[in-house]
Amino acid sequence: MFPGPPADPATPTAGSVPSAAPPAAEAARTPGGATGAASARRAWTAPLLLGCAGVLALCIALFGPGLMARGTGELRIPGAGLTTVLRTVLFAALALHLGELLAPQLIRPVRGRPRTAVRSWAVFASLAGAAAAAGQIVRLAAVSDLGITETYGTREGGLLLLIANGLAVAALCAASRRPALALAPLAAVIGAEALRAHPEAYSPEFGAALTVVHLTAASLWTGGLLYVLRTLWLWRGSPAAARALLGRYARLAIWLYAALAATGTASALRRLPLDVVPTSAYGRTLLLKLALMAVVSVLAVAARRRMLRDTDPSAACRLARREQVVLGLVVVVSAVLTVVPDPHWISLRP
């Protein structure tokens, strides 16, 4: 409760000396002061929430494979936590770079848009992804007790080398005057990752094709949304342009979501026997990913409804930022899926 209104300085009361209220106290009593206090709370709340999400993501990457495999009887994967961290960095690098190639195509047709543009992160993202792929080569050499050169001769080592080189070339393209040239090496990276993720004997070509579509759609969705949100922050003084950009992204996201749902369902039915869903690390991780995707879906639908209903896009942007955070966790869980064992051998046990 606020105290009663202060006495008018122009009409001092008897026996009292008029005194000016402290600026801070006066600001707290005014609507502007309340708005400033709310803005200050948001200024430290957002970094705190992002920091908590980052710590949660790191814990999922480091301990997720072991926790998901507990009690399943599956073989322990050496260095699974470190591998998951490296694969998370790789997936994030792909999303950031592909998002920066996609989002400008959505921005250019927006009428009345501000001329400010966000700073590119593509070079740093691709270099980080190349380093993550190189780290996986070193880990593979250590686990296999092979030299680096001998590791290149293995199937997985050769594909990881292709991924590292492809991301390095993509970084060079991003730093050049024609950043769109990075599409070719990034496509090679996605193809190599799809082949690496499907060494199984049963229809690996079909599984790799599904992964190509799934990984591409997921990267465009996640990275494109991040670039759009960064742009909307710069355009916060132009709500009409911001609303138009968010609407263009939302229409594209519907198709990306459909591609993700179709390929994800086909991959799950192909790779995961239904009888081992709750008793395999792969099945448990997939259930966690589906739960997170359900949250993402709710946030995406809510953001689209607010965008269609309100002329001010700020509420839709807040929902989209939450969607981005949950999508980050989905990336981590997806990395865990690529590390846990193939569940087929459990289903075939006598």
Coordinates of N, CA and C in Angstrom, one line a residue, residues 101 169-170 173 176 178-186:
L101 N 21.2 -17.6 -43.3 CA 21.0 -17.6 -44.7 C 19.6 -17.5 -45.1
V169 N 35.1 -24.4 -44.3 CA 34.8 -23.8 -45.6 C 33.6 -22.9 -45.5
A170 N 32.6 -23.3 -44.8 CA 31.4 -22.4 -44.7 C 31.7 -21.2 -43.9
C173 N 33.3 -18.9 -46.4 CA 32.3 -18.3 -47.3 C 31.5 -17.2 -46.6
S176 N 33.3 -14.0 -46.6 CA 33.5 -13.4 -48.0 C 32.4 -12.5 -48.3
R178 N 30.3 -13.1 -50.7 CA 29.2 -13.9 -51.1 C 28.9 -15.0 -50.1
P179 N 28.3 -14.6 -49.0 CA 28.1 -15.6 -47.9 C 27.1 -16.7 -48.3
A180 N 26.3 -16.5 -49.4 CA 25.4 -17.6 -49.8 C 26.1 -18.8 -50.3
L181 N 27.4 -18.6 -50.7 CA 28.2 -19.8 -51.1 C 28.3 -20.8 -50.0
A182 N 28.1 -20.5 -48.8 CA 28.2 -21.4 -47.7 C 27.1 -22.5 -47.8
L183 N 26.1 -22.3 -48.6 CA 25.1 -23.4 -48.7 C 25.6 -24.7 -49.2
A184 N 26.6 -24.7 -50.1 CA 27.2 -25.9 -50.6 C 27.9 -26.7 -49.5
P185 N 28.9 -26.1 -48.8 CA 29.5 -26.9 -47.7 C 28.6 -27.3 -46.6
L186 N 27.6 -26.5 -46.3 CA 26.7 -26.8 -45.2 C 25.8 -28.0 -45.7

